Each structure stands twice: as structure tokens, then as C-alpha cells.
PDB file of C-alpha atoms and ligand atoms in Angstrom:
ATOM      1  CA  UNK A   1     -49.990 -70.913 -16.065  1.00  0.00           C
ATOM      2  CA  UNK A   2     -49.095 -67.857 -18.127  1.00  0.00           C
ATOM      3  CA  UNK A   3     -48.986 -68.739 -21.806  1.00  0.00           C
ATOM      4  CA  UNK A   4     -46.571 -66.986 -24.146  1.00  0.00           C
ATOM      5  CA  UNK A   5     -47.590 -65.821 -27.588  1.00  0.00           C
ATOM      6  CA  UNK A   6     -45.244 -64.540 -30.300  1.00  0.00           C
ATOM      7  CA  UNK A   7     -47.048 -62.489 -32.938  1.00  0.00           C
ATOM      8  CA  UNK A   8     -45.338 -61.682 -36.223  1.00  0.00           C
ATOM      9  CA  UNK A   9     -46.829 -58.331 -37.158  1.00  0.00           C
ATOM     10  CA  UNK A  10     -46.352 -55.227 -39.240  1.00  0.00           C
ATOM     11  CA  UNK A  11     -50.063 -54.911 -40.015  1.00  0.00           C
ATOM     12  CA  UNK A  12     -53.099 -53.231 -38.455  1.00  0.00           C
ATOM     13  CA  UNK A  13     -54.578 -56.699 -37.948  1.00  0.00           C
ATOM     14  CA  UNK A  14     -51.582 -57.754 -35.843  1.00  0.00           C
ATOM     15  CA  UNK A  15     -51.889 -54.640 -33.713  1.00  0.00           C
ATOM     16  CA  UNK A  16     -55.623 -55.148 -33.121  1.00  0.00           C
ATOM     17  CA  UNK A  17     -55.178 -58.858 -32.426  1.00  0.00           C
ATOM     18  CA  UNK A  18     -52.389 -58.136 -29.929  1.00  0.00           C
ATOM     19  CA  UNK A  19     -54.613 -55.591 -28.176  1.00  0.00           C
ATOM     20  CA  UNK A  20     -57.481 -58.053 -27.889  1.00  0.00           C
ATOM     21  CA  UNK A  21     -55.194 -60.767 -26.504  1.00  0.00           C
ATOM     22  CA  UNK A  22     -53.708 -58.271 -24.038  1.00  0.00           C
ATOM     23  CA  UNK A  23     -57.220 -57.574 -22.738  1.00  0.00           C
ATOM     24  CA  UNK A  24     -57.471 -61.213 -21.696  1.00  0.00           C
ATOM     25  CA  UNK A  25     -55.367 -62.064 -18.662  1.00  0.00           C
ATOM     26  CA  UNK A  26     -52.946 -64.962 -18.557  1.00  0.00           C
ATOM     27  CA  UNK A  27     -50.886 -64.249 -21.672  1.00  0.00           C
ATOM     28  CA  UNK A  28     -47.384 -62.933 -22.165  1.00  0.00           C
ATOM     29  CA  UNK A  29     -47.375 -61.368 -25.593  1.00  0.00           C
ATOM     30  CA  UNK A  30     -44.545 -60.165 -27.802  1.00  0.00           C
ATOM     31  CA  UNK A  31     -45.204 -58.438 -31.103  1.00  0.00           C
ATOM     32  CA  UNK A  32     -42.431 -58.736 -33.666  1.00  0.00           C
ATOM     33  CA  UNK A  33     -41.869 -56.185 -36.421  1.00  0.00           C
ATOM     34  CA  UNK A  34     -39.473 -56.295 -39.350  1.00  0.00           C
ATOM     35  CA  UNK A  35     -38.312 -52.778 -38.454  1.00  0.00           C
ATOM     36  CA  UNK A  36     -38.887 -51.287 -41.893  1.00  0.00           C
ATOM     37  CA  UNK A  37     -41.308 -48.495 -40.968  1.00  0.00           C
ATOM     38  CA  UNK A  38     -39.557 -45.330 -39.854  1.00  0.00           C
ATOM     39  CA  UNK A  39     -42.275 -44.187 -37.451  1.00  0.00           C
ATOM     40  CA  UNK A  40     -44.339 -47.226 -36.452  1.00  0.00           C
ATOM     41  CA  UNK A  41     -47.604 -46.592 -34.644  1.00  0.00           C
ATOM     42  CA  UNK A  42     -47.695 -47.266 -30.928  1.00  0.00           C
ATOM     43  CA  UNK A  43     -48.444 -50.907 -30.168  1.00  0.00           C
ATOM     44  CA  UNK A  44     -50.604 -52.164 -27.291  1.00  0.00           C
ATOM     45  CA  UNK A  45     -48.097 -54.829 -26.154  1.00  0.00           C
ATOM     46  CA  UNK A  46     -44.302 -55.201 -25.787  1.00  0.00           C
ATOM     47  CA  UNK A  47     -42.515 -55.188 -29.093  1.00  0.00           C
ATOM     48  CA  UNK A  48     -39.265 -56.286 -30.686  1.00  0.00           C
ATOM     49  CA  UNK A  49     -37.889 -55.281 -34.040  1.00  0.00           C
ATOM     50  CA  UNK A  50     -35.688 -56.815 -36.779  1.00  0.00           C
ATOM     51  CA  UNK A  51     -35.220 -60.155 -38.543  1.00  0.00           C
ATOM     52  CA  UNK A  52     -34.494 -63.400 -36.710  1.00  0.00           C
ATOM     53  CA  UNK A  53     -32.053 -64.833 -39.245  1.00  0.00           C
ATOM     54  CA  UNK A  54     -34.347 -67.114 -41.243  1.00  0.00           C
ATOM     55  CA  UNK A  55     -36.561 -69.977 -40.091  1.00  0.00           C
ATOM     56  CA  UNK A  56     -33.851 -71.482 -37.898  1.00  0.00           C
ATOM     57  CA  UNK A  57     -33.237 -68.162 -36.170  1.00  0.00           C
ATOM     58  CA  UNK A  58     -36.951 -67.776 -35.545  1.00  0.00           C
ATOM     59  CA  UNK A  59     -37.213 -71.337 -34.192  1.00  0.00           C
ATOM     60  CA  UNK A  60     -34.262 -70.700 -31.865  1.00  0.00           C
ATOM     61  CA  UNK A  61     -35.886 -67.487 -30.647  1.00  0.00           C
ATOM     62  CA  UNK A  62     -39.171 -69.308 -29.942  1.00  0.00           C
ATOM     63  CA  UNK A  63     -37.365 -72.011 -27.955  1.00  0.00           C
ATOM     64  CA  UNK A  64     -35.017 -69.674 -26.078  1.00  0.00           C
ATOM     65  CA  UNK A  65     -37.844 -67.318 -25.066  1.00  0.00           C
ATOM     66  CA  UNK A  66     -40.225 -70.166 -24.226  1.00  0.00           C
ATOM     67  CA  UNK A  67     -43.103 -69.217 -26.515  1.00  0.00           C
ATOM     68  CA  UNK A  68     -46.043 -71.633 -26.572  1.00  0.00           C
ATOM     69  CA  UNK A  69     -47.547 -70.523 -29.856  1.00  0.00           C
ATOM     70  CA  UNK A  70     -46.599 -68.579 -32.975  1.00  0.00           C
ATOM     71  CA  UNK A  71     -49.059 -66.274 -34.722  1.00  0.00           C
ATOM     72  CA  UNK A  72     -48.356 -65.074 -38.257  1.00  0.00           C
ATOM     73  CA  UNK A  73     -50.283 -61.845 -38.747  1.00  0.00           C
ATOM     74  CA  UNK A  74     -47.924 -60.394 -41.366  1.00  0.00           C
ATOM     75  CA  UNK A  75     -49.052 -58.825 -44.621  1.00  0.00           C
ATOM     76  CA  UNK A  76     -50.132 -61.266 -47.372  1.00  0.00           C
ATOM     77  CA  UNK A  77     -47.317 -59.927 -49.617  1.00  0.00           C
ATOM     78  CA  UNK A  78     -44.680 -60.703 -46.979  1.00  0.00           C
ATOM     79  CA  UNK A  79     -44.147 -64.232 -48.301  1.00  0.00           C
ATOM     80  CA  UNK A  80     -40.686 -64.922 -46.899  1.00  0.00           C
ATOM     81  CA  UNK A  81     -41.555 -64.413 -43.244  1.00  0.00           C
ATOM     82  CA  UNK A  82     -44.744 -66.485 -43.623  1.00  0.00           C
ATOM     83  CA  UNK A  83     -42.760 -69.387 -45.100  1.00  0.00           C
ATOM     84  CA  UNK A  84     -40.231 -68.993 -42.277  1.00  0.00           C
ATOM     85  CA  UNK A  85     -43.070 -69.089 -39.734  1.00  0.00           C
ATOM     86  CA  UNK A  86     -44.285 -72.438 -41.051  1.00  0.00           C
ATOM     87  CA  UNK A  87     -40.807 -73.941 -40.919  1.00  0.00           C
ATOM     88  CA  UNK A  88     -39.948 -72.400 -37.537  1.00  0.00           C
ATOM     89  CA  UNK A  89     -43.169 -73.653 -35.923  1.00  0.00           C
ATOM     90  CA  UNK A  90     -42.301 -77.138 -37.172  1.00  0.00           C
ATOM     91  CA  UNK A  91     -38.719 -76.935 -35.894  1.00  0.00           C
ATOM     92  CA  UNK A  92     -39.689 -75.485 -32.508  1.00  0.00           C
ATOM     93  CA  UNK A  93     -42.711 -77.801 -32.259  1.00  0.00           C
ATOM     94  CA  UNK A  94     -45.201 -75.088 -31.443  1.00  0.00           C
ATOM     95  CA  UNK A  95     -48.618 -74.555 -33.036  1.00  0.00           C
ATOM     96  CA  UNK A  96     -48.915 -71.886 -35.712  1.00  0.00           C
ATOM     97  CA  UNK A  97     -51.977 -69.738 -36.306  1.00  0.00           C
ATOM     98  CA  UNK A  98     -51.763 -67.804 -39.581  1.00  0.00           C
ATOM     99  CA  UNK A  99     -54.099 -64.904 -40.294  1.00  0.00           C
ATOM    100  CA  UNK A 100     -54.650 -64.117 -43.951  1.00  0.00           C
ATOM    101  CA  UNK A 101     -57.415 -61.860 -45.191  1.00  0.00           C
ATOM    102  CA  UNK A 102     -59.285 -63.356 -48.153  1.00  0.00           C
ATOM    103  CA  UNK A 103     -58.454 -61.638 -51.443  1.00  0.00           C
ATOM    104  CA  UNK A 104     -60.827 -58.997 -52.788  1.00  0.00           C
ATOM    105  CA  UNK A 105     -63.010 -60.430 -55.510  1.00  0.00           C
ATOM    106  CA  UNK A 106     -63.944 -58.618 -58.688  1.00  0.00           C
ATOM    107  CA  UNK A 107     -67.392 -57.011 -58.399  1.00  0.00           C
ATOM    108  CA  UNK A 108     -69.730 -56.005 -61.245  1.00  0.00           C
ATOM    109  CA  UNK A 109     -68.442 -52.689 -62.572  1.00  0.00           C
ATOM    110  CA  UNK A 110     -64.799 -53.400 -61.707  1.00  0.00           C
ATOM    111  CA  UNK A 111     -62.237 -53.157 -64.505  1.00  0.00           C
ATOM    112  CA  UNK A 112     -59.249 -55.042 -63.192  1.00  0.00           C
ATOM    113  CA  UNK A 113     -56.125 -56.017 -65.070  1.00  0.00           C
ATOM    114  CA  UNK A 114     -54.203 -58.707 -63.285  1.00  0.00           C
ATOM    115  CA  UNK A 115     -50.409 -58.515 -62.896  1.00  0.00           C
ATOM    116  CA  UNK A 116     -48.271 -61.179 -61.264  1.00  0.00           C
ATOM    117  CA  UNK A 117     -45.464 -58.794 -60.380  1.00  0.00           C
ATOM    118  CA  UNK A 118     -44.826 -55.073 -60.020  1.00  0.00           C
ATOM    119  CA  UNK A 119     -42.827 -55.217 -63.271  1.00  0.00           C
ATOM    120  CA  UNK A 120     -45.890 -56.627 -65.068  1.00  0.00           C
ATOM    121  CA  UNK A 121     -47.977 -53.825 -63.602  1.00  0.00           C
ATOM    122  CA  UNK A 122     -45.524 -51.291 -65.057  1.00  0.00           C
ATOM    123  CA  UNK A 123     -45.803 -52.922 -68.498  1.00  0.00           C
ATOM    124  CA  UNK A 124     -49.605 -53.004 -68.225  1.00  0.00           C
ATOM    125  CA  UNK A 125     -49.670 -49.198 -67.937  1.00  0.00           C
ATOM    126  CA  UNK A 126     -48.658 -49.102 -71.605  1.00  0.00           C
ATOM    127  CA  UNK A 127     -46.700 -46.581 -73.654  1.00  0.00           C
ATOM    128  CA  UNK A 128     -49.139 -43.690 -73.604  1.00  0.00           C
ATOM    129  CA  UNK A 129     -48.879 -41.219 -70.773  1.00  0.00           C
ATOM    130  CA  UNK A 130     -51.394 -41.853 -67.977  1.00  0.00           C
ATOM    131  CA  UNK A 131     -52.183 -40.305 -64.621  1.00  0.00           C
ATOM    132  CA  UNK A 132     -51.527 -43.132 -62.193  1.00  0.00           C
ATOM    133  CA  UNK A 133     -52.236 -43.585 -58.493  1.00  0.00           C
ATOM    134  CA  UNK A 134     -49.778 -45.963 -56.829  1.00  0.00           C
ATOM    135  CA  UNK A 135     -50.709 -47.270 -53.390  1.00  0.00           C
ATOM    136  CA  UNK A 136     -47.531 -49.258 -52.860  1.00  0.00           C
ATOM    137  CA  UNK A 137     -44.709 -49.454 -50.363  1.00  0.00           C
ATOM    138  CA  UNK A 138     -41.321 -47.852 -50.848  1.00  0.00           C
ATOM    139  CA  UNK A 139     -39.688 -51.149 -51.836  1.00  0.00           C
ATOM    140  CA  UNK A 140     -42.131 -51.800 -54.677  1.00  0.00           C
ATOM    141  CA  UNK A 141     -41.839 -48.460 -56.438  1.00  0.00           C
ATOM    142  CA  UNK A 142     -38.467 -48.674 -58.177  1.00  0.00           C
ATOM    143  CA  UNK A 143     -39.721 -50.604 -61.251  1.00  0.00           C
ATOM    144  CA  UNK A 144     -41.884 -47.590 -62.160  1.00  0.00           C
ATOM    145  CA  UNK A 145     -38.708 -45.674 -63.057  1.00  0.00           C
ATOM    146  CA  UNK A 146     -38.799 -47.750 -66.246  1.00  0.00           C
ATOM    147  CA  UNK A 147     -41.989 -45.902 -67.254  1.00  0.00           C
ATOM    148  CA  UNK A 148     -41.172 -42.178 -66.917  1.00  0.00           C
ATOM    149  CA  UNK A 149     -43.904 -41.199 -69.435  1.00  0.00           C
ATOM    150  CA  UNK A 150     -46.619 -41.367 -66.768  1.00  0.00           C
ATOM    151  CA  UNK A 151     -47.623 -38.885 -64.044  1.00  0.00           C
ATOM    152  CA  UNK A 152     -47.592 -40.550 -60.659  1.00  0.00           C
ATOM    153  CA  UNK A 153     -49.370 -39.853 -57.398  1.00  0.00           C
ATOM    154  CA  UNK A 154     -47.769 -42.100 -54.801  1.00  0.00           C
ATOM    155  CA  UNK A 155     -49.167 -42.841 -51.357  1.00  0.00           C
ATOM    156  CA  UNK A 156     -47.071 -44.702 -48.821  1.00  0.00           C
ATOM    157  CA  UNK A 157     -46.666 -44.974 -45.051  1.00  0.00           C
ATOM    158  CA  UNK A 158     -43.074 -43.709 -45.080  1.00  0.00           C
ATOM    159  CA  UNK A 159     -41.671 -40.974 -47.319  1.00  0.00           C
ATOM    160  CA  UNK A 160     -40.185 -42.304 -50.551  1.00  0.00           C
ATOM    161  CA  UNK A 161     -36.493 -41.507 -50.152  1.00  0.00           C
ATOM    162  CA  UNK A 162     -34.820 -40.987 -52.519  1.00  0.00           C
ATOM    163  CA  UNK A 163     -37.730 -39.979 -54.762  1.00  0.00           C
ATOM    164  CA  UNK A 164     -38.315 -41.895 -57.994  1.00  0.00           C
ATOM    165  CA  UNK A 165     -36.245 -40.888 -61.003  1.00  0.00           C
ATOM    166  CA  UNK A 166     -39.264 -39.864 -63.081  1.00  0.00           C
ATOM    167  CA  UNK A 167     -40.154 -36.323 -64.193  1.00  0.00           C
ATOM    168  CA  UNK A 168     -43.661 -36.194 -62.730  1.00  0.00           C
ATOM    169  CA  UNK A 169     -44.283 -37.769 -59.335  1.00  0.00           C
ATOM    170  CA  UNK A 170     -46.052 -36.405 -56.293  1.00  0.00           C
ATOM    171  CA  UNK A 171     -46.053 -38.041 -52.892  1.00  0.00           C
ATOM    172  CA  UNK A 172     -48.519 -38.433 -50.041  1.00  0.00           C
ATOM    173  CA  UNK A 173     -47.630 -40.123 -46.770  1.00  0.00           C
ATOM    174  CA  UNK A 174     -50.643 -41.562 -44.993  1.00  0.00           C
ATOM    175  CA  UNK A 175     -51.667 -44.587 -43.020  1.00  0.00           C
ATOM    176  CA  UNK A 176     -55.067 -46.248 -43.490  1.00  0.00           C
ATOM    177  CA  UNK A 177     -57.882 -46.921 -42.999  1.00  0.00           C
ATOM    178  CA  UNK A 178     -59.075 -44.774 -45.899  1.00  0.00           C
ATOM    179  CA  UNK A 179     -62.756 -43.845 -46.263  1.00  0.00           C
ATOM    180  CA  UNK A 180     -64.554 -44.280 -49.591  1.00  0.00           C
ATOM    181  CA  UNK A 181     -65.606 -40.621 -49.924  1.00  0.00           C
ATOM    182  CA  UNK A 182     -62.058 -39.411 -49.273  1.00  0.00           C
ATOM    183  CA  UNK A 183     -60.701 -41.847 -51.841  1.00  0.00           C
ATOM    184  CA  UNK A 184     -63.213 -40.710 -54.479  1.00  0.00           C
ATOM    185  CA  UNK A 185     -62.287 -37.062 -53.812  1.00  0.00           C
ATOM    186  CA  UNK A 186     -58.554 -37.813 -53.929  1.00  0.00           C
ATOM    187  CA  UNK A 187     -58.843 -39.651 -57.276  1.00  0.00           C
ATOM    188  CA  UNK A 188     -61.060 -36.953 -58.786  1.00  0.00           C
ATOM    189  CA  UNK A 189     -59.044 -33.967 -57.572  1.00  0.00           C
ATOM    190  CA  UNK A 190     -55.868 -35.495 -58.968  1.00  0.00           C
ATOM    191  CA  UNK A 191     -57.587 -36.521 -62.241  1.00  0.00           C
ATOM    192  CA  UNK A 192     -56.298 -40.067 -61.810  1.00  0.00           C
ATOM    193  CA  UNK A 193     -56.880 -42.394 -64.775  1.00  0.00           C
ATOM    194  CA  UNK A 194     -55.488 -45.676 -63.444  1.00  0.00           C
ATOM    195  CA  UNK A 195     -55.028 -47.195 -59.992  1.00  0.00           C
ATOM    196  CA  UNK A 196     -52.276 -49.703 -59.230  1.00  0.00           C
ATOM    197  CA  UNK A 197     -52.867 -51.766 -56.106  1.00  0.00           C
ATOM    198  CA  UNK A 198     -51.980 -54.960 -54.309  1.00  0.00           C
ATOM    199  CA  UNK A 199     -54.835 -57.305 -53.455  1.00  0.00           C
ATOM    200  CA  UNK A 200     -54.454 -56.818 -49.716  1.00  0.00           C
ATOM    201  CA  UNK A 201     -57.947 -57.926 -48.697  1.00  0.00           C
ATOM    202  CA  UNK A 202     -59.800 -56.498 -45.704  1.00  0.00           C
ATOM    203  CA  UNK A 203     -61.612 -53.191 -45.464  1.00  0.00           C
ATOM    204  CA  UNK A 204     -58.916 -50.676 -44.423  1.00  0.00           C
ATOM    205  CA  UNK A 205     -57.533 -50.166 -47.927  1.00  0.00           C
ATOM    206  CA  UNK A 206     -60.545 -51.264 -49.992  1.00  0.00           C
ATOM    207  CA  UNK A 207     -61.809 -47.680 -50.352  1.00  0.00           C
ATOM    208  CA  UNK A 208     -59.619 -46.950 -53.377  1.00  0.00           C
ATOM    209  CA  UNK A 209     -60.879 -50.091 -55.149  1.00  0.00           C
ATOM    210  CA  UNK A 210     -64.504 -49.167 -54.562  1.00  0.00           C
ATOM    211  CA  UNK A 211     -63.744 -45.562 -55.524  1.00  0.00           C
ATOM    212  CA  UNK A 212     -62.184 -46.740 -58.811  1.00  0.00           C
ATOM    213  CA  UNK A 213     -65.332 -48.768 -59.533  1.00  0.00           C
ATOM    214  CA  UNK A 214     -67.605 -45.782 -58.837  1.00  0.00           C
ATOM    215  CA  UNK A 215     -65.496 -43.557 -61.113  1.00  0.00           C
ATOM    216  CA  UNK A 216     -65.151 -46.212 -63.842  1.00  0.00           C
ATOM    217  CA  UNK A 217     -61.344 -46.320 -63.519  1.00  0.00           C
ATOM    218  CA  UNK A 218     -59.244 -49.366 -64.362  1.00  0.00           C
ATOM    219  CA  UNK A 219     -57.245 -51.017 -61.573  1.00  0.00           C
ATOM    220  CA  UNK A 220     -54.033 -52.881 -62.245  1.00  0.00           C
ATOM    221  CA  UNK A 221     -54.146 -55.487 -59.504  1.00  0.00           C
ATOM    222  CA  UNK A 222     -50.842 -57.015 -58.439  1.00  0.00           C
ATOM    223  CA  UNK A 223     -51.719 -60.548 -57.394  1.00  0.00           C
ATOM    224  CA  UNK A 224     -50.515 -62.085 -54.148  1.00  0.00           C
ATOM    225  CA  UNK A 225     -47.237 -63.960 -54.185  1.00  0.00           C
ATOM    226  CA  UNK A 226     -47.662 -67.727 -54.121  1.00  0.00           C
ATOM    227  CA  UNK A 227     -47.261 -69.276 -50.676  1.00  0.00           C
ATOM    228  CA  UNK A 228     -43.749 -70.676 -50.678  1.00  0.00           C
ATOM    229  CA  UNK A 229     -44.551 -73.799 -48.714  1.00  0.00           C
ATOM    230  CA  UNK A 230     -48.264 -74.463 -48.709  1.00  0.00           C
ATOM    231  CA  UNK A 231     -47.890 -78.211 -48.356  1.00  0.00           C
ATOM    232  CA  UNK A 232     -46.691 -78.021 -44.781  1.00  0.00           C
ATOM    233  CA  UNK A 233     -49.461 -75.790 -43.438  1.00  0.00           C
ATOM    234  CA  UNK A 234     -51.270 -77.999 -40.966  1.00  0.00           C
ATOM    235  CA  UNK A 235     -54.261 -75.718 -40.564  1.00  0.00           C
ATOM    236  CA  UNK A 236     -55.617 -73.399 -43.215  1.00  0.00           C
ATOM    237  CA  UNK A 237     -55.044 -69.702 -42.497  1.00  0.00           C
ATOM    238  CA  UNK A 238     -57.868 -67.993 -40.636  1.00  0.00           C
ATOM    239  CA  UNK A 239     -59.608 -65.109 -42.439  1.00  0.00           C
ATOM    240  CA  UNK A 240     -60.051 -62.501 -39.705  1.00  0.00           C
ATOM    241  CA  UNK A 241     -59.203 -61.397 -36.176  1.00  0.00           C
ATOM    242  CA  UNK A 242     -62.179 -63.133 -34.527  1.00  0.00           C
ATOM    243  CA  UNK A 243     -61.221 -66.435 -36.141  1.00  0.00           C
ATOM    244  CA  UNK A 244     -57.586 -65.916 -35.124  1.00  0.00           C
ATOM    245  CA  UNK A 245     -58.609 -65.398 -31.489  1.00  0.00           C
ATOM    246  CA  UNK A 246     -60.691 -68.593 -31.570  1.00  0.00           C
ATOM    247  CA  UNK A 247     -57.853 -70.573 -33.175  1.00  0.00           C
ATOM    248  CA  UNK A 248     -55.296 -69.265 -30.639  1.00  0.00           C
ATOM    249  CA  UNK A 249     -57.532 -70.146 -27.674  1.00  0.00           C
ATOM    250  CA  UNK A 250     -58.190 -73.567 -29.201  1.00  0.00           C
ATOM    251  CA  UNK A 251     -54.484 -74.313 -29.704  1.00  0.00           C
ATOM    252  CA  UNK A 252     -53.670 -73.171 -26.153  1.00  0.00           C
ATOM    253  CA  UNK A 253     -56.429 -75.361 -24.700  1.00  0.00           C
ATOM    254  CA  UNK A 254     -54.978 -78.341 -26.593  1.00  0.00           C
ATOM    255  CA  UNK A 255     -51.598 -77.661 -24.940  1.00  0.00           C
ATOM    256  CA  UNK A 256     -53.372 -77.522 -21.578  1.00  0.00           C
ATOM    257  CA  UNK A 257     -55.072 -80.870 -22.209  1.00  0.00           C
ATOM    258  CA  UNK A 258     -51.789 -82.485 -23.190  1.00  0.00           C
ATOM    259  CA  UNK A 259     -50.239 -81.067 -20.001  1.00  0.00           C
ATOM    260  CA  UNK A 260     -47.581 -79.182 -21.937  1.00  0.00           C
TER     261      UNK A 260
HETATM  262  N1  NAP B   1     -44.914 -56.675 -48.273  1.00  0.00           N
HETATM  263  C1  NAP B   1     -45.901 -55.831 -48.072  1.00  0.00           C
HETATM  264  O1  NAP B   1     -46.635 -55.463 -49.001  1.00  0.00           O
HETATM  265  C2  NAP B   1     -46.213 -55.302 -46.694  1.00  0.00           C
HETATM  266  C3  NAP B   1     -47.278 -54.400 -46.521  1.00  0.00           C
HETATM  267  C4  NAP B   1     -47.578 -53.946 -45.228  1.00  0.00           C
HETATM  268  C5  NAP B   1     -46.836 -54.379 -44.160  1.00  0.00           C
HETATM  269  N2  NAP B   1     -45.814 -55.255 -44.367  1.00  0.00           N
HETATM  270  C6  NAP B   1     -45.064 -55.726 -43.189  1.00  0.00           C
HETATM  271  O2  NAP B   1     -43.715 -55.367 -43.346  1.00  0.00           O
HETATM  272  C7  NAP B   1     -42.853 -56.414 -42.913  1.00  0.00           C
HETATM  273  C8  NAP B   1     -41.825 -56.733 -43.978  1.00  0.00           C
HETATM  274  O3  NAP B   1     -42.479 -57.141 -45.174  1.00  0.00           O
HETATM  275  P1  NAP B   1     -41.641 -57.853 -46.346  1.00  0.00           P
HETATM  276  O4  NAP B   1     -42.535 -58.010 -47.522  1.00  0.00           O
HETATM  277  O5  NAP B   1     -40.321 -57.201 -46.478  1.00  0.00           O
HETATM  278  O6  NAP B   1     -41.422 -59.284 -45.653  1.00  0.00           O
HETATM  279  P2  NAP B   1     -40.694 -60.606 -46.196  1.00  0.00           P
HETATM  280  O7  NAP B   1     -40.075 -60.356 -47.531  1.00  0.00           O
HETATM  281  O8  NAP B   1     -41.634 -61.739 -46.051  1.00  0.00           O
HETATM  282  O9  NAP B   1     -39.575 -60.782 -45.081  1.00  0.00           O
HETATM  283  C9  NAP B   1     -38.201 -60.528 -45.308  1.00  0.00           C
HETATM  284  C10 NAP B   1     -37.461 -60.719 -44.000  1.00  0.00           C
HETATM  285  O10 NAP B   1     -37.782 -59.667 -43.083  1.00  0.00           O
HETATM  286  C11 NAP B   1     -37.842 -60.184 -41.760  1.00  0.00           C
HETATM  287  N3  NAP B   1     -39.219 -60.004 -41.255  1.00  0.00           N
HETATM  288  C12 NAP B   1     -40.350 -59.805 -41.959  1.00  0.00           C
HETATM  289  N4  NAP B   1     -41.397 -59.623 -41.149  1.00  0.00           N
HETATM  290  C13 NAP B   1     -40.923 -59.708 -39.890  1.00  0.00           C
HETATM  291  C14 NAP B   1     -41.523 -59.579 -38.608  1.00  0.00           C
HETATM  292  N5  NAP B   1     -42.837 -59.326 -38.452  1.00  0.00           N
HETATM  293  N6  NAP B   1     -40.725 -59.732 -37.512  1.00  0.00           N
HETATM  294  C15 NAP B   1     -39.388 -59.975 -37.654  1.00  0.00           C
HETATM  295  N7  NAP B   1     -38.774 -60.088 -38.851  1.00  0.00           N
HETATM  296  C16 NAP B   1     -39.520 -59.949 -39.950  1.00  0.00           C
HETATM  297  C17 NAP B   1     -37.455 -61.638 -41.855  1.00  0.00           C
HETATM  298  O11 NAP B   1     -36.041 -61.677 -41.688  1.00  0.00           O
HETATM  299  P3  NAP B   1     -35.281 -62.951 -41.092  1.00  0.00           P
HETATM  300  O12 NAP B   1     -35.367 -64.010 -42.149  1.00  0.00           O
HETATM  301  O13 NAP B   1     -33.908 -62.456 -40.803  1.00  0.00           O
HETATM  302  O14 NAP B   1     -36.026 -63.362 -39.837  1.00  0.00           O
HETATM  303  C18 NAP B   1     -37.832 -61.992 -43.287  1.00  0.00           C
HETATM  304  O15 NAP B   1     -37.143 -63.092 -43.808  1.00  0.00           O
HETATM  305  C19 NAP B   1     -43.725 -57.587 -42.530  1.00  0.00           C
HETATM  306  O16 NAP B   1     -43.711 -57.705 -41.124  1.00  0.00           O
HETATM  307  C20 NAP B   1     -45.091 -57.243 -43.073  1.00  0.00           C
HETATM  308  O17 NAP B   1     -46.147 -57.692 -42.230  1.00  0.00           O
HETATM  309  C21 NAP B   1     -45.474 -55.710 -45.600  1.00  0.00           C
END
């Protein structure tokens, strides 16, 4: 029997996981994207794009399309869709496997300042002019308009349009992974004094954090949003792609045993 897997994506992990599942026969896979990125990379499996209309919409989609399992491989800062996934899996009565990279932990030599929100990160930059590297998405950048005294170097996947209303901002569009040596060079060449980052976890975007440590630069770390509905998660999130594959196979074998 061909099993159907719906993967909520928008991350490199989701793309890699989908590719690995596609290499195994016997699965129908659909990768779902929010549709925010202007030029998404090619995906190894069929894809759909756009919101479902909340948890109920997602549950209806799962039922109507006959999916056996839901996989949440969205970014750890995409809290709304992850909460919807929990609720939709419950409503549609399908197992949910959630993949969430463990947070980066402070290492000796790191100078991190913790911020709960982007606005707090802006405040933490202080009044004096600094040279700041922002590795944030388009949506998160607007609050920095409140601090026009700084010089910004901004790296994002899509161009920042319209540009920020600040006198000194330069833009780089690039998609990770980013190598440590390149990150060190980029920070040095641009005489960056402070890095602002989300705590994404994983290795693809860790280079800038390690580079900041090597160069003795402070990092303003925007903490992950709280899970909106932790109480109803039946299984803890899995930390990496290998564990996600194991959990998916396990859940599908349980369905098999139950004759569903
Ligand atoms: N936030 C980040 O820092 C970040 C970084 C890298 C990649 N991403 C990716 O970008 C996407 C959007 O992030 P966000 O922070 O805006 O999410 P969010 O606030 O959690 O989600 C907002 C709404 O967007 C729709 N949505 C989000 N992800 C979707 C998906 N994979 N498939 C279909 N609909 C989706 C849902 O709409 P409905 O309620 O209408 O279904 C959701 O309620 C996510 O897929 C995420 O993996 C986010």
C-alpha cells in the first residue's frame, strides 16, 4: 500500500528529508511551502504553495487528500504553522512527526546577549553607532528602522524590498550553508562590530556564530518563540533528519499493524 506523507517545509531540512523519503519506494510525498520566497530552490518531490486557512484548513486538506502522516519540518521561528500542525494532526487523527533542531548553546568565548524579540534586539544595540550584521528575513527587519544611527549589512534569501528607511544599509542576497572561513572574511572585510542572529540550530547557518566567537564579536541572539501549544505534543520533536526518518517509518509501521 502506498503511504502518503505531507511535509510542511520551507527549510533545507525539509528539502533533504523529502529527498531521502523519495529515494525509498512506496511513498506519495507532498511538500508544502508558505509561498513567501520569491525564487524557491528546486525541490526533489511534488510541491504545493500557500496557507491552508489555519489548523482546520490543514486538517481538511489532510483528510481530503488522504494523507497518512503529517511531518512538520518548518523553521523553529515559524511558530504559528507548528501550532497549527499539532491541532490539525489531532483533528485529522493522523500521527505528527515534528523536526526541530536543538538550539545552539553558548560556547566558551561566546559573547551573547539574549533578546526575546526583534524589538529587544534593536534596543540591545544601544544608542551609539555600531556596524551591525543582520542575518534575518525580510519580515523581521522593519524594527531596525527605529535605530537609524547604526550601519547595517543585511543578508537575506530574497531582496529586501522596499529597502529599510535608514541612511546606511547594504544588502546581500544569499542562501546557506555558509562556511566558517567565508563568514570570518565577510565580517572582517565589512568591519562588523555586532552580529544579530536567530538561534536557528543546525550547522548551515552556524558559521557566523563561530566566526563571531573567533573575532571576539558580540552576538545579539533572538531567542526562539515559545511553542504555542506544547501540552498537546504527543511525541517530543526529533532533533535531526535521521531521527525524523526513523520516527516516520515507525509511525507508518504502527498504522500497518493496526490495519489502517
Ligand atoms: N520564521 C522564520 O524565521 C523562517 C526562516 C526560514 C524559513 N521559514 C519558512 O517560511 C515559512 C513561513 O514562516 P513564518 O514564520 O511566516 O510562519 P508562521 O508565522 O508560523 O506561519 C504563518 C502562516 O503561514 C502559513 N504557512 C507557514 N508555513 C507553511 C507551510 N510550510 N505550508 C503552508 N502554509 C504555511 C500558514 O497559513 P495558514 O494558517 O493559512 O495555513 C501559517 O499560519 C515556513 O514554512 C518556514 O518553514 C521561516
